[in-house]
Amino acid sequence: MAPDARDDALLAQLRRGVLQYCVLALLARERRYAFDLVRALGAVDGMVTTEGTIYPLLSRLRKAGLVSTSWQESSSGPPRRYYETTTAGHAELARFTAEWRTFARGVDQLIEEEHGR
Amino acid sequence: MTRTAADEAVDHYLDRLDEALAGVPGSRRVELAHEIAEHIADARRELPARDDEAAVRELLDRLGTPEEIAAAELGPGDRPAPASAAGGGDGREKLAIVLLLVGGFFAGIGWLAGVVLLWLSPRWRDRDKLIGTLLIPGGLTTAFVVVALALGTTADPACALNIAEPDCGDSSSVLPGLLLAAVVTLLPLASAAHLLRALRRAR
């Protein structure tokens, strides 16, 4: 595989596991409507390749009870659906955050040892 | 208002999306198609020129192909739900419930096996497991025995033949026995129902 393709595949794998938690984190801080959320995610390099797939993800999170939605009047058109993280979502996020930090620390350690940095 | 090239591109995309979402259940299909259409509208509003065909095509690229979106909707995805542990079927749990109910008929061993499966299962709380074990030990087998005894006091052949004055009792002493038999039969059934309900709740 060409180096670019290999990077893409690796990134895709990392991203896939983590994206839902990034969504939960963003929605934990404040309620957002979908397009706004996609924009916020897009601001992070490499986080979203196919913006459209965020919508199925939001639907799954909703079904799993990790986010809830509410409709809100919008000044610029029809009412918008706003998303926010539920209590269960917060719990999931906290669980992930702890694991993620431990994991990332471990990986960093191994890499440093390998390269003696 | 004439449709611009940008509008055409969007229309074409949404048509393809409709086709790609064919396998999605009705209401969700409508909802998702609407969400994507709204997304496109929002994105175009942010463009310097909403009819800039190149910009719109780029926007559609960032959205992903209709096939990718459909795959994300239909596919297994990464289940965001808190781990439903080993997931899969509740075969073992259902077997436990059956054994608790009728396993006792096999010299009690079946019931014991049911108890073991019950307590080993991660799907029930301790409270549920206690209910399953104590209401009632032996399950329907015990109920069967109690019912047989209760009926036995009324159908003792010796009573019918009036031999050697057996303790037959009169009909009024039969009722408590039958009541006990009824309760003792219902309890294991109720306990099994409770365990089944708890299984569904925990999912």
PDB file of C-alpha atoms in Angstrom:
ATOM      1  CA  MET A   1       0.000   0.000   0.000  1.00  0.00           C
ATOM      2  CA  ALA A   2       1.186   3.490  -0.748  1.00  0.00           C
ATOM      3  CA  PRO A   3       2.142   5.393   2.431  1.00  0.00           C
ATOM      4  CA  ASP A   4      -0.872   7.692   2.106  1.00  0.00           C
ATOM      5  CA  ALA A   5      -3.313   4.811   1.874  1.00  0.00           C
ATOM      6  CA  ARG A   6      -1.725   3.164   4.886  1.00  0.00           C
ATOM      7  CA  ASP A   7      -2.045   6.340   6.944  1.00  0.00           C
ATOM      8  CA  ASP A   8      -5.668   6.651   5.894  1.00  0.00           C
ATOM      9  CA  ALA A   9      -6.468   3.101   6.944  1.00  0.00           C
ATOM     10  CA  LEU A  10      -4.784   3.537  10.332  1.00  0.00           C
ATOM     11  CA  LEU A  11      -6.503   6.837  10.939  1.00  0.00           C
ATOM     12  CA  ALA A  12      -9.823   5.368   9.897  1.00  0.00           C
ATOM     13  CA  GLN A  13      -9.467   2.606  12.457  1.00  0.00           C
ATOM     14  CA  LEU A  14      -8.489   4.948  15.271  1.00  0.00           C
ATOM     15  CA  ARG A  15     -11.225   7.347  14.374  1.00  0.00           C
ATOM     16  CA  ARG A  16     -13.933   4.713  14.198  1.00  0.00           C
ATOM     17  CA  GLY A  17     -13.441   3.612  17.768  1.00  0.00           C
ATOM     18  CA  VAL A  18     -13.198   7.081  19.190  1.00  0.00           C
ATOM     19  CA  LEU A  19     -15.662   9.196  17.236  1.00  0.00           C
ATOM     20  CA  GLN A  20     -18.761   8.374  19.240  1.00  0.00           C
ATOM     21  CA  TYR A  21     -17.002   9.435  22.448  1.00  0.00           C
ATOM     22  CA  CYS A  22     -15.884  12.674  20.870  1.00  0.00           C
ATOM     23  CA  VAL A  23     -19.509  13.280  19.960  1.00  0.00           C
ATOM     24  CA  LEU A  24     -20.578  12.512  23.528  1.00  0.00           C
ATOM     25  CA  ALA A  25     -17.916  14.892  24.832  1.00  0.00           C
ATOM     26  CA  LEU A  26     -18.994  17.748  22.584  1.00  0.00           C
ATOM     27  CA  LEU A  27     -22.643  17.230  23.444  1.00  0.00           C
ATOM     28  CA  ALA A  28     -21.835  16.987  27.141  1.00  0.00           C
ATOM     29  CA  ARG A  29     -20.526  20.544  27.181  1.00  0.00           C
ATOM     30  CA  GLU A  30     -23.474  22.087  25.400  1.00  0.00           C
ATOM     31  CA  ARG A  31     -26.564  21.238  23.404  1.00  0.00           C
ATOM     32  CA  ARG A  32     -25.981  21.404  19.704  1.00  0.00           C
ATOM     33  CA  TYR A  33     -27.897  20.794  16.537  1.00  0.00           C
ATOM     34  CA  ALA A  34     -26.455  18.253  14.131  1.00  0.00           C
ATOM     35  CA  PHE A  35     -24.903  20.575  11.582  1.00  0.00           C
ATOM     36  CA  ASP A  36     -23.237  22.556  14.340  1.00  0.00           C
ATOM     37  CA  LEU A  37     -21.849  19.344  15.809  1.00  0.00           C
ATOM     38  CA  VAL A  38     -20.482  18.223  12.460  1.00  0.00           C
ATOM     39  CA  ARG A  39     -18.814  21.593  12.046  1.00  0.00           C
ATOM     40  CA  ALA A  40     -17.204  21.347  15.491  1.00  0.00           C
ATOM     41  CA  LEU A  41     -15.924  17.855  14.729  1.00  0.00           C
ATOM     42  CA  GLY A  42     -14.647  18.984  11.373  1.00  0.00           C
ATOM     43  CA  ALA A  43     -12.510  21.584  13.068  1.00  0.00           C
ATOM     44  CA  VAL A  44     -10.399  18.764  14.476  1.00  0.00           C
ATOM     45  CA  ASP A  45      -7.981  17.517  11.886  1.00  0.00           C
ATOM     46  CA  GLY A  46      -8.809  14.107  10.520  1.00  0.00           C
ATOM     47  CA  MET A  47     -11.765  13.499  12.793  1.00  0.00           C
ATOM     48  CA  VAL A  48     -14.438  13.350  10.132  1.00  0.00           C
ATOM     49  CA  THR A  49     -14.054  12.145   6.602  1.00  0.00           C
ATOM     50  CA  THR A  50     -17.681  11.485   5.720  1.00  0.00           C
ATOM     51  CA  GLU A  51     -19.826  14.049   7.498  1.00  0.00           C
ATOM     52  CA  GLY A  52     -23.002  12.259   6.477  1.00  0.00           C
ATOM     53  CA  THR A  53     -22.193   9.249   8.631  1.00  0.00           C
ATOM     54  CA  ILE A  54     -22.519  11.395  11.754  1.00  0.00           C
ATOM     55  CA  TYR A  55     -26.289  11.206  11.358  1.00  0.00           C
ATOM     56  CA  PRO A  56     -26.529   7.406  11.627  1.00  0.00           C
ATOM     57  CA  LEU A  57     -24.142   7.669  14.579  1.00  0.00           C
ATOM     58  CA  LEU A  58     -26.383  10.200  16.317  1.00  0.00           C
ATOM     59  CA  SER A  59     -29.345   7.944  15.690  1.00  0.00           C
ATOM     60  CA  ARG A  60     -27.527   5.017  17.288  1.00  0.00           C
ATOM     61  CA  LEU A  61     -26.501   7.100  20.284  1.00  0.00           C
ATOM     62  CA  ARG A  62     -30.098   8.176  20.671  1.00  0.00           C
ATOM     63  CA  LYS A  63     -31.355   4.601  20.525  1.00  0.00           C
ATOM     64  CA  ALA A  64     -28.774   3.599  23.100  1.00  0.00           C
ATOM     65  CA  GLY A  65     -30.004   6.322  25.422  1.00  0.00           C
ATOM     66  CA  LEU A  66     -26.672   8.128  25.434  1.00  0.00           C
ATOM     67  CA  VAL A  67     -27.974  11.336  23.895  1.00  0.00           C
ATOM     68  CA  SER A  68     -31.375  12.936  24.008  1.00  0.00           C
ATOM     69  CA  THR A  69     -32.933  15.395  21.593  1.00  0.00           C
ATOM     70  CA  SER A  70     -35.273  18.327  21.851  1.00  0.00           C
ATOM     71  CA  TRP A  71     -36.770  20.642  19.309  1.00  0.00           C
ATOM     72  CA  GLN A  72     -36.086  24.311  19.466  1.00  0.00           C
ATOM     73  CA  GLU A  73     -37.466  27.215  17.517  1.00  0.00           C
ATOM     74  CA  SER A  74     -34.917  28.730  15.204  1.00  0.00           C
ATOM     75  CA  SER A  75     -34.761  32.358  14.189  1.00  0.00           C
ATOM     76  CA  SER A  76     -33.605  31.357  10.736  1.00  0.00           C
ATOM     77  CA  GLY A  77     -36.227  28.896   9.608  1.00  0.00           C
ATOM     78  CA  PRO A  78     -37.940  25.704  10.820  1.00  0.00           C
ATOM     79  CA  PRO A  79     -37.372  24.318  14.338  1.00  0.00           C
ATOM     80  CA  ARG A  80     -34.093  22.502  14.834  1.00  0.00           C
ATOM     81  CA  ARG A  81     -33.405  19.291  16.646  1.00  0.00           C
ATOM     82  CA  TYR A  82     -30.880  19.797  19.430  1.00  0.00           C
ATOM     83  CA  TYR A  83     -28.784  16.981  20.888  1.00  0.00           C
ATOM     84  CA  GLU A  84     -27.292  16.653  24.327  1.00  0.00           C
ATOM     85  CA  THR A  85     -25.601  13.930  26.328  1.00  0.00           C
ATOM     86  CA  THR A  86     -27.737  12.079  28.856  1.00  0.00           C
ATOM     87  CA  THR A  87     -26.702  10.951  32.327  1.00  0.00           C
ATOM     88  CA  ALA A  88     -25.981   7.523  30.921  1.00  0.00           C
ATOM     89  CA  GLY A  89     -23.959   9.188  28.178  1.00  0.00           C
ATOM     90  CA  HIS A  90     -21.935  11.074  30.757  1.00  0.00           C
ATOM     91  CA  ALA A  91     -21.216   7.823  32.553  1.00  0.00           C
ATOM     92  CA  GLU A  92     -20.099   6.141  29.336  1.00  0.00           C
ATOM     93  CA  LEU A  93     -17.925   9.117  28.496  1.00  0.00           C
ATOM     94  CA  ALA A  94     -16.296   9.084  31.929  1.00  0.00           C
ATOM     95  CA  ARG A  95     -15.583   5.389  31.581  1.00  0.00           C
ATOM     96  CA  PHE A  96     -14.050   5.903  28.150  1.00  0.00           C
ATOM     97  CA  THR A  97     -11.997   8.908  29.254  1.00  0.00           C
ATOM     98  CA  ALA A  98     -10.352   6.953  32.050  1.00  0.00           C
ATOM     99  CA  GLU A  99      -9.536   4.049  29.747  1.00  0.00           C
ATOM    100  CA  TRP A 100      -8.379   6.349  26.971  1.00  0.00           C
ATOM    101  CA  ARG A 101      -5.980   8.245  29.210  1.00  0.00           C
ATOM    102  CA  THR A 102      -4.455   5.053  30.566  1.00  0.00           C
ATOM    103  CA  PHE A 103      -4.199   3.607  27.081  1.00  0.00           C
ATOM    104  CA  ALA A 104      -2.677   6.724  25.526  1.00  0.00           C
ATOM    105  CA  ARG A 105      -0.167   6.978  28.366  1.00  0.00           C
ATOM    106  CA  GLY A 106       0.798   3.359  27.836  1.00  0.00           C
ATOM    107  CA  VAL A 107       1.245   3.784  24.114  1.00  0.00           C
ATOM    108  CA  ASP A 108       3.283   6.930  24.596  1.00  0.00           C
ATOM    109  CA  GLN A 109       5.517   5.155  27.053  1.00  0.00           C
ATOM    110  CA  LEU A 110       6.171   2.284  24.701  1.00  0.00           C
ATOM    111  CA  ILE A 111       6.922   4.574  21.801  1.00  0.00           C
ATOM    112  CA  GLU A 112       9.309   6.646  23.879  1.00  0.00           C
ATOM    113  CA  GLU A 113      11.124   3.562  25.053  1.00  0.00           C
ATOM    114  CA  GLU A 114      11.388   2.335  21.486  1.00  0.00           C
ATOM    115  CA  HIS A 115      12.875   5.552  20.242  1.00  0.00           C
ATOM    116  CA  GLY A 116      14.729   6.429  23.390  1.00  0.00           C
ATOM    117  CA  ARG A 117      13.288   9.925  23.389  1.00  0.00           C
TER     118      ARG A 117
ATOM    119  CA  MET B   1     -36.936  30.302 -10.013  1.00  0.00           C
ATOM    120  CA  THR B   2     -34.729  28.251 -12.284  1.00  0.00           C
ATOM    121  CA  ARG B   3     -32.726  25.414 -10.909  1.00  0.00           C
ATOM    122  CA  THR B   4     -29.024  26.088 -11.020  1.00  0.00           C
ATOM    123  CA  ALA B   5     -26.340  23.538 -11.730  1.00  0.00           C
ATOM    124  CA  ALA B   6     -25.716  23.449  -7.995  1.00  0.00           C
ATOM    125  CA  ASP B   7     -29.384  22.654  -7.342  1.00  0.00           C
ATOM    126  CA  GLU B   8     -29.201  19.887  -9.943  1.00  0.00           C
ATOM    127  CA  ALA B   9     -26.176  18.389  -8.237  1.00  0.00           C
ATOM    128  CA  VAL B  10     -27.987  18.393  -4.904  1.00  0.00           C
ATOM    129  CA  ASP B  11     -31.139  16.892  -6.423  1.00  0.00           C
ATOM    130  CA  HIS B  12     -29.114  14.171  -8.082  1.00  0.00           C
ATOM    131  CA  TYR B  13     -27.366  13.407  -4.804  1.00  0.00           C
ATOM    132  CA  LEU B  14     -30.617  13.207  -2.872  1.00  0.00           C
ATOM    133  CA  ASP B  15     -32.068  10.887  -5.512  1.00  0.00           C
ATOM    134  CA  ARG B  16     -29.093   8.588  -5.150  1.00  0.00           C
ATOM    135  CA  LEU B  17     -29.499   8.790  -1.392  1.00  0.00           C
ATOM    136  CA  ASP B  18     -33.129   7.722  -1.681  1.00  0.00           C
ATOM    137  CA  GLU B  19     -32.098   4.659  -3.643  1.00  0.00           C
ATOM    138  CA  ALA B  20     -29.228   3.819  -1.318  1.00  0.00           C
ATOM    139  CA  LEU B  21     -31.518   4.014   1.722  1.00  0.00           C
ATOM    140  CA  ALA B  22     -34.019   1.576   0.268  1.00  0.00           C
ATOM    141  CA  GLY B  23     -33.164  -1.005   2.925  1.00  0.00           C
ATOM    142  CA  VAL B  24     -33.830   1.340   5.823  1.00  0.00           C
ATOM    143  CA  PRO B  25     -37.147   1.052   7.707  1.00  0.00           C
ATOM    144  CA  GLY B  26     -39.724   3.593   6.544  1.00  0.00           C
ATOM    145  CA  SER B  27     -39.852   6.317   9.172  1.00  0.00           C
ATOM    146  CA  ARG B  28     -36.138   6.323   9.773  1.00  0.00           C
ATOM    147  CA  ARG B  29     -35.498   6.510   6.035  1.00  0.00           C
ATOM    148  CA  VAL B  30     -37.593   9.631   5.771  1.00  0.00           C
ATOM    149  CA  GLU B  31     -35.938  11.088   8.849  1.00  0.00           C
ATOM    150  CA  LEU B  32     -32.399  10.443   7.659  1.00  0.00           C
ATOM    151  CA  ALA B  33     -33.088  11.739   4.161  1.00  0.00           C
ATOM    152  CA  HIS B  34     -34.511  14.866   5.742  1.00  0.00           C
ATOM    153  CA  GLU B  35     -31.497  15.271   8.025  1.00  0.00           C
ATOM    154  CA  ILE B  36     -29.103  15.044   5.097  1.00  0.00           C
ATOM    155  CA  ALA B  37     -31.149  17.469   3.019  1.00  0.00           C
ATOM    156  CA  GLU B  38     -31.182  19.900   5.925  1.00  0.00           C
ATOM    157  CA  HIS B  39     -27.454  19.500   6.352  1.00  0.00           C
ATOM    158  CA  ILE B  40     -26.904  20.370   2.703  1.00  0.00           C
ATOM    159  CA  ALA B  41     -29.160  23.401   3.007  1.00  0.00           C
ATOM    160  CA  ASP B  42     -27.314  24.595   6.120  1.00  0.00           C
ATOM    161  CA  ALA B  43     -23.958  24.062   4.469  1.00  0.00           C
ATOM    162  CA  ARG B  44     -24.963  25.954   1.343  1.00  0.00           C
ATOM    163  CA  ARG B  45     -26.147  28.847   3.455  1.00  0.00           C
ATOM    164  CA  GLU B  46     -22.644  29.163   4.820  1.00  0.00           C
ATOM    165  CA  LEU B  47     -21.026  29.245   1.408  1.00  0.00           C
ATOM    166  CA  PRO B  48     -19.970  32.590  -0.021  1.00  0.00           C
ATOM    167  CA  ALA B  49     -22.210  31.738  -2.955  1.00  0.00           C
ATOM    168  CA  ARG B  50     -24.816  29.026  -2.473  1.00  0.00           C
ATOM    169  CA  ASP B  51     -25.075  28.414  -6.201  1.00  0.00           C
ATOM    170  CA  ASP B  52     -21.363  27.937  -6.678  1.00  0.00           C
ATOM    171  CA  GLU B  53     -21.441  24.523  -8.299  1.00  0.00           C
ATOM    172  CA  ALA B  54     -17.843  23.661  -7.479  1.00  0.00           C
ATOM    173  CA  ALA B  55     -18.295  24.578  -3.834  1.00  0.00           C
ATOM    174  CA  VAL B  56     -21.521  22.602  -3.622  1.00  0.00           C
ATOM    175  CA  ARG B  57     -19.902  19.543  -5.170  1.00  0.00           C
ATOM    176  CA  GLU B  58     -17.089  19.797  -2.665  1.00  0.00           C
ATOM    177  CA  LEU B  59     -19.650  20.018   0.112  1.00  0.00           C
ATOM    178  CA  LEU B  60     -21.338  16.880  -1.186  1.00  0.00           C
ATOM    179  CA  ASP B  61     -17.966  15.152  -1.276  1.00  0.00           C
ATOM    180  CA  ARG B  62     -17.405  15.960   2.373  1.00  0.00           C
ATOM    181  CA  LEU B  63     -20.805  14.522   3.119  1.00  0.00           C
ATOM    182  CA  GLY B  64     -19.717  11.181   1.697  1.00  0.00           C
ATOM    183  CA  THR B  65     -21.395   9.084  -0.930  1.00  0.00           C
ATOM    184  CA  PRO B  66     -25.034   8.046  -0.439  1.00  0.00           C
ATOM    185  CA  GLU B  67     -23.745   4.474  -0.312  1.00  0.00           C
ATOM    186  CA  GLU B  68     -21.419   5.297   2.568  1.00  0.00           C
ATOM    187  CA  ILE B  69     -24.211   6.956   4.515  1.00  0.00           C
ATOM    188  CA  ALA B  70     -26.536   4.030   3.861  1.00  0.00           C
ATOM    189  CA  ALA B  71     -23.825   1.601   4.951  1.00  0.00           C
ATOM    190  CA  ALA B  72     -23.356   3.544   8.185  1.00  0.00           C
ATOM    191  CA  GLU B  73     -27.087   3.461   8.837  1.00  0.00           C
ATOM    192  CA  LEU B  74     -27.583  -0.204   8.024  1.00  0.00           C
ATOM    193  CA  GLY B  75     -24.260  -1.621   9.051  1.00  0.00           C
ATOM    194  CA  PRO B  76     -23.352  -3.134  12.411  1.00  0.00           C
ATOM    195  CA  GLY B  77     -21.362  -0.056  13.271  1.00  0.00           C
ATOM    196  CA  ASP B  78     -19.631   0.125  16.591  1.00  0.00           C
ATOM    197  CA  ARG B  79     -22.267  -0.415  19.185  1.00  0.00           C
ATOM    198  CA  PRO B  80     -22.181   2.608  21.424  1.00  0.00           C
ATOM    199  CA  ALA B  81     -24.333   0.902  24.038  1.00  0.00           C
ATOM    200  CA  PRO B  82     -22.647   0.006  27.297  1.00  0.00           C
ATOM    201  CA  ALA B  83     -21.388  -3.516  26.840  1.00  0.00           C
ATOM    202  CA  SER B  84     -24.250  -5.944  27.022  1.00  0.00           C
ATOM    203  CA  ALA B  85     -21.466  -8.271  28.070  1.00  0.00           C
ATOM    204  CA  ALA B  86     -21.101 -11.375  25.950  1.00  0.00           C
ATOM    205  CA  GLY B  87     -24.200 -10.213  24.122  1.00  0.00           C
ATOM    206  CA  GLY B  88     -25.481 -12.894  21.817  1.00  0.00           C
ATOM    207  CA  GLY B  89     -28.393 -15.047  22.843  1.00  0.00           C
ATOM    208  CA  ASP B  90     -29.800 -15.747  26.258  1.00  0.00           C
ATOM    209  CA  GLY B  91     -29.852 -19.456  25.544  1.00  0.00           C
ATOM    210  CA  ARG B  92     -28.173 -20.386  28.773  1.00  0.00           C
ATOM    211  CA  GLU B  93     -30.453 -18.139  30.776  1.00  0.00           C
ATOM    212  CA  LYS B  94     -33.566 -19.605  29.190  1.00  0.00           C
ATOM    213  CA  LEU B  95     -32.262 -23.100  29.899  1.00  0.00           C
ATOM    214  CA  ALA B  96     -31.761 -22.125  33.537  1.00  0.00           C
ATOM    215  CA  ILE B  97     -35.372 -20.984  33.778  1.00  0.00           C
ATOM    216  CA  VAL B  98     -36.652 -24.231  32.273  1.00  0.00           C
ATOM    217  CA  LEU B  99     -34.464 -26.358  34.548  1.00  0.00           C
ATOM    218  CA  LEU B 100     -35.588 -24.439  37.612  1.00  0.00           C
ATOM    219  CA  LEU B 101     -39.183 -25.088  36.642  1.00  0.00           C
ATOM    220  CA  VAL B 102     -39.136 -28.730  35.626  1.00  0.00           C
ATOM    221  CA  GLY B 103     -35.591 -29.963  36.185  1.00  0.00           C
ATOM    222  CA  GLY B 104     -36.560 -31.380  39.544  1.00  0.00           C
ATOM    223  CA  PHE B 105     -38.488 -34.155  37.852  1.00  0.00           C
ATOM    224  CA  PHE B 106     -35.146 -35.736  37.017  1.00  0.00           C
ATOM    225  CA  ALA B 107     -34.395 -36.760  40.584  1.00  0.00           C
ATOM    226  CA  GLY B 108     -33.807 -33.142  41.506  1.00  0.00           C
ATOM    227  CA  ILE B 109     -30.553 -32.983  39.533  1.00  0.00           C
ATOM    228  CA  GLY B 110     -32.081 -30.899  36.766  1.00  0.00           C
ATOM    229  CA  TRP B 111     -33.212 -28.325  39.285  1.00  0.00           C
ATOM    230  CA  LEU B 112     -29.768 -28.178  40.844  1.00  0.00           C
ATOM    231  CA  ALA B 113     -28.277 -27.658  37.395  1.00  0.00           C
ATOM    232  CA  GLY B 114     -30.736 -24.828  36.910  1.00  0.00           C
ATOM    233  CA  VAL B 115     -29.604 -23.240  40.175  1.00  0.00           C
ATOM    234  CA  VAL B 116     -25.975 -23.455  39.097  1.00  0.00           C
ATOM    235  CA  LEU B 117     -26.718 -21.826  35.752  1.00  0.00           C
ATOM    236  CA  LEU B 118     -28.826 -19.225  37.514  1.00  0.00           C
ATOM    237  CA  TRP B 119     -26.063 -18.122  39.840  1.00  0.00           C
ATOM    238  CA  LEU B 120     -23.328 -18.271  37.212  1.00  0.00           C
ATOM    239  CA  SER B 121     -25.238 -15.995  34.857  1.00  0.00           C
ATOM    240  CA  PRO B 122     -24.137 -12.360  34.677  1.00  0.00           C
ATOM    241  CA  ARG B 123     -27.530 -11.277  33.459  1.00  0.00           C
ATOM    242  CA  TRP B 124     -29.422 -11.279  36.737  1.00  0.00           C
ATOM    243  CA  ARG B 125     -29.021  -9.368  39.947  1.00  0.00           C
ATOM    244  CA  ASP B 126     -28.509 -11.295  43.184  1.00  0.00           C
ATOM    245  CA  ARG B 127     -32.017 -10.368  44.199  1.00  0.00           C
ATOM    246  CA  ASP B 128     -33.434 -12.052  41.100  1.00  0.00           C
ATOM    247  CA  LYS B 129     -31.254 -15.090  41.706  1.00  0.00           C
ATOM    248  CA  LEU B 130     -32.536 -15.439  45.264  1.00  0.00           C
ATOM    249  CA  ILE B 131     -36.105 -15.287  43.993  1.00  0.00           C
ATOM    250  CA  GLY B 132     -35.325 -17.918  41.409  1.00  0.00           C
ATOM    251  CA  THR B 133     -33.758 -20.208  43.998  1.00  0.00           C
ATOM    252  CA  LEU B 134     -36.122 -19.791  46.931  1.00  0.00           C
ATOM    253  CA  LEU B 135     -39.454 -19.517  45.123  1.00  0.00           C
ATOM    254  CA  ILE B 136     -39.592 -22.384  45.257  1.00  0.00           C
ATOM    255  CA  PRO B 137     -36.870 -24.923  45.751  1.00  0.00           C
ATOM    256  CA  GLY B 138     -37.521 -27.768  43.411  1.00  0.00           C
ATOM    257  CA  GLY B 139     -39.729 -25.670  41.176  1.00  0.00           C
ATOM    258  CA  LEU B 140     -42.787 -27.341  39.771  1.00  0.00           C
ATOM    259  CA  THR B 141     -41.619 -30.704  41.014  1.00  0.00           C
ATOM    260  CA  THR B 142     -42.136 -29.619  44.595  1.00  0.00           C
ATOM    261  CA  ALA B 143     -45.472 -28.177  43.571  1.00  0.00           C
ATOM    262  CA  PHE B 144     -46.345 -31.483  41.968  1.00  0.00           C
ATOM    263  CA  VAL B 145     -45.485 -33.372  45.124  1.00  0.00           C
ATOM    264  CA  VAL B 146     -47.477 -30.986  47.301  1.00  0.00           C
ATOM    265  CA  VAL B 147     -50.461 -31.194  44.977  1.00  0.00           C
ATOM    266  CA  ALA B 148     -50.256 -34.970  44.986  1.00  0.00           C
ATOM    267  CA  LEU B 149     -50.181 -34.972  48.774  1.00  0.00           C
ATOM    268  CA  ALA B 150     -53.074 -32.536  48.950  1.00  0.00           C
ATOM    269  CA  LEU B 151     -55.135 -34.643  46.578  1.00  0.00           C
ATOM    270  CA  GLY B 152     -53.956 -37.763  48.325  1.00  0.00           C
ATOM    271  CA  THR B 153     -55.618 -36.755  51.566  1.00  0.00           C
ATOM    272  CA  THR B 154     -58.908 -36.574  49.725  1.00  0.00           C
ATOM    273  CA  ALA B 155     -58.414 -39.581  47.508  1.00  0.00           C
ATOM    274  CA  ASP B 156     -56.886 -41.998  49.923  1.00  0.00           C
ATOM    275  CA  PRO B 157     -58.232 -45.376  48.739  1.00  0.00           C
ATOM    276  CA  ALA B 158     -58.489 -46.461  52.334  1.00  0.00           C
ATOM    277  CA  CYS B 159     -60.919 -43.632  52.953  1.00  0.00           C
ATOM    278  CA  ALA B 160     -63.062 -44.672  50.059  1.00  0.00           C
ATOM    279  CA  LEU B 161     -63.148 -48.231  51.273  1.00  0.00           C
ATOM    280  CA  ASN B 162     -63.387 -47.200  54.895  1.00  0.00           C
ATOM    281  CA  ILE B 163     -60.775 -49.669  55.990  1.00  0.00           C
ATOM    282  CA  ALA B 164     -59.227 -49.494  59.430  1.00  0.00           C
ATOM    283  CA  GLU B 165     -60.362 -45.969  60.089  1.00  0.00           C
ATOM    284  CA  PRO B 166     -57.691 -44.044  58.261  1.00  0.00           C
ATOM    285  CA  ASP B 167     -57.422 -40.375  58.932  1.00  0.00           C
ATOM    286  CA  CYS B 168     -59.562 -39.173  56.091  1.00  0.00           C
ATOM    287  CA  GLY B 169     -60.669 -35.847  57.341  1.00  0.00           C
ATOM    288  CA  ASP B 170     -63.721 -34.127  56.023  1.00  0.00           C
ATOM    289  CA  SER B 171     -63.996 -31.822  53.045  1.00  0.00           C
ATOM    290  CA  SER B 172     -63.269 -28.720  55.096  1.00  0.00           C
ATOM    291  CA  SER B 173     -59.745 -29.850  55.781  1.00  0.00           C
ATOM    292  CA  VAL B 174     -59.176 -30.375  52.102  1.00  0.00           C
ATOM    293  CA  LEU B 175     -59.399 -26.707  51.241  1.00  0.00           C
ATOM    294  CA  PRO B 176     -56.244 -25.505  52.985  1.00  0.00           C
ATOM    295  CA  GLY B 177     -54.409 -28.304  51.228  1.00  0.00           C
ATOM    296  CA  LEU B 178     -55.711 -27.266  47.845  1.00  0.00           C
ATOM    297  CA  LEU B 179     -54.969 -23.628  48.570  1.00  0.00           C
ATOM    298  CA  LEU B 180     -51.419 -24.533  49.488  1.00  0.00           C
ATOM    299  CA  ALA B 181     -51.173 -26.595  46.325  1.00  0.00           C
ATOM    300  CA  ALA B 182     -52.348 -23.675  44.221  1.00  0.00           C
ATOM    301  CA  VAL B 183     -49.919 -21.232  45.805  1.00  0.00           C
ATOM    302  CA  VAL B 184     -47.059 -23.658  45.553  1.00  0.00           C
ATOM    303  CA  THR B 185     -47.781 -24.195  41.852  1.00  0.00           C
ATOM    304  CA  LEU B 186     -48.105 -20.510  41.049  1.00  0.00           C
ATOM    305  CA  LEU B 187     -44.930 -19.463  42.852  1.00  0.00           C
ATOM    306  CA  PRO B 188     -42.446 -21.210  40.551  1.00  0.00           C
ATOM    307  CA  LEU B 189     -44.357 -19.952  37.521  1.00  0.00           C
ATOM    308  CA  ALA B 190     -44.322 -16.411  38.835  1.00  0.00           C
ATOM    309  CA  SER B 191     -40.649 -16.747  39.674  1.00  0.00           C
ATOM    310  CA  ALA B 192     -39.886 -17.933  36.133  1.00  0.00           C
ATOM    311  CA  ALA B 193     -41.866 -15.056  34.697  1.00  0.00           C
ATOM    312  CA  HIS B 194     -39.937 -12.647  36.886  1.00  0.00           C
ATOM    313  CA  LEU B 195     -36.610 -14.020  35.683  1.00  0.00           C
ATOM    314  CA  LEU B 196     -37.729 -13.723  32.056  1.00  0.00           C
ATOM    315  CA  ARG B 197     -38.830 -10.146  32.569  1.00  0.00           C
ATOM    316  CA  ALA B 198     -35.544  -9.286  34.236  1.00  0.00           C
ATOM    317  CA  LEU B 199     -33.707 -10.687  31.208  1.00  0.00           C
ATOM    318  CA  ARG B 200     -35.548  -8.350  28.874  1.00  0.00           C
ATOM    319  CA  ARG B 201     -35.050  -5.358  31.126  1.00  0.00           C
ATOM    320  CA  ALA B 202     -31.313  -5.827  31.389  1.00  0.00           C
ATOM    321  CA  ARG B 203     -30.876  -5.732  27.626  1.00  0.00           C
TER     322      ARG B 203
END
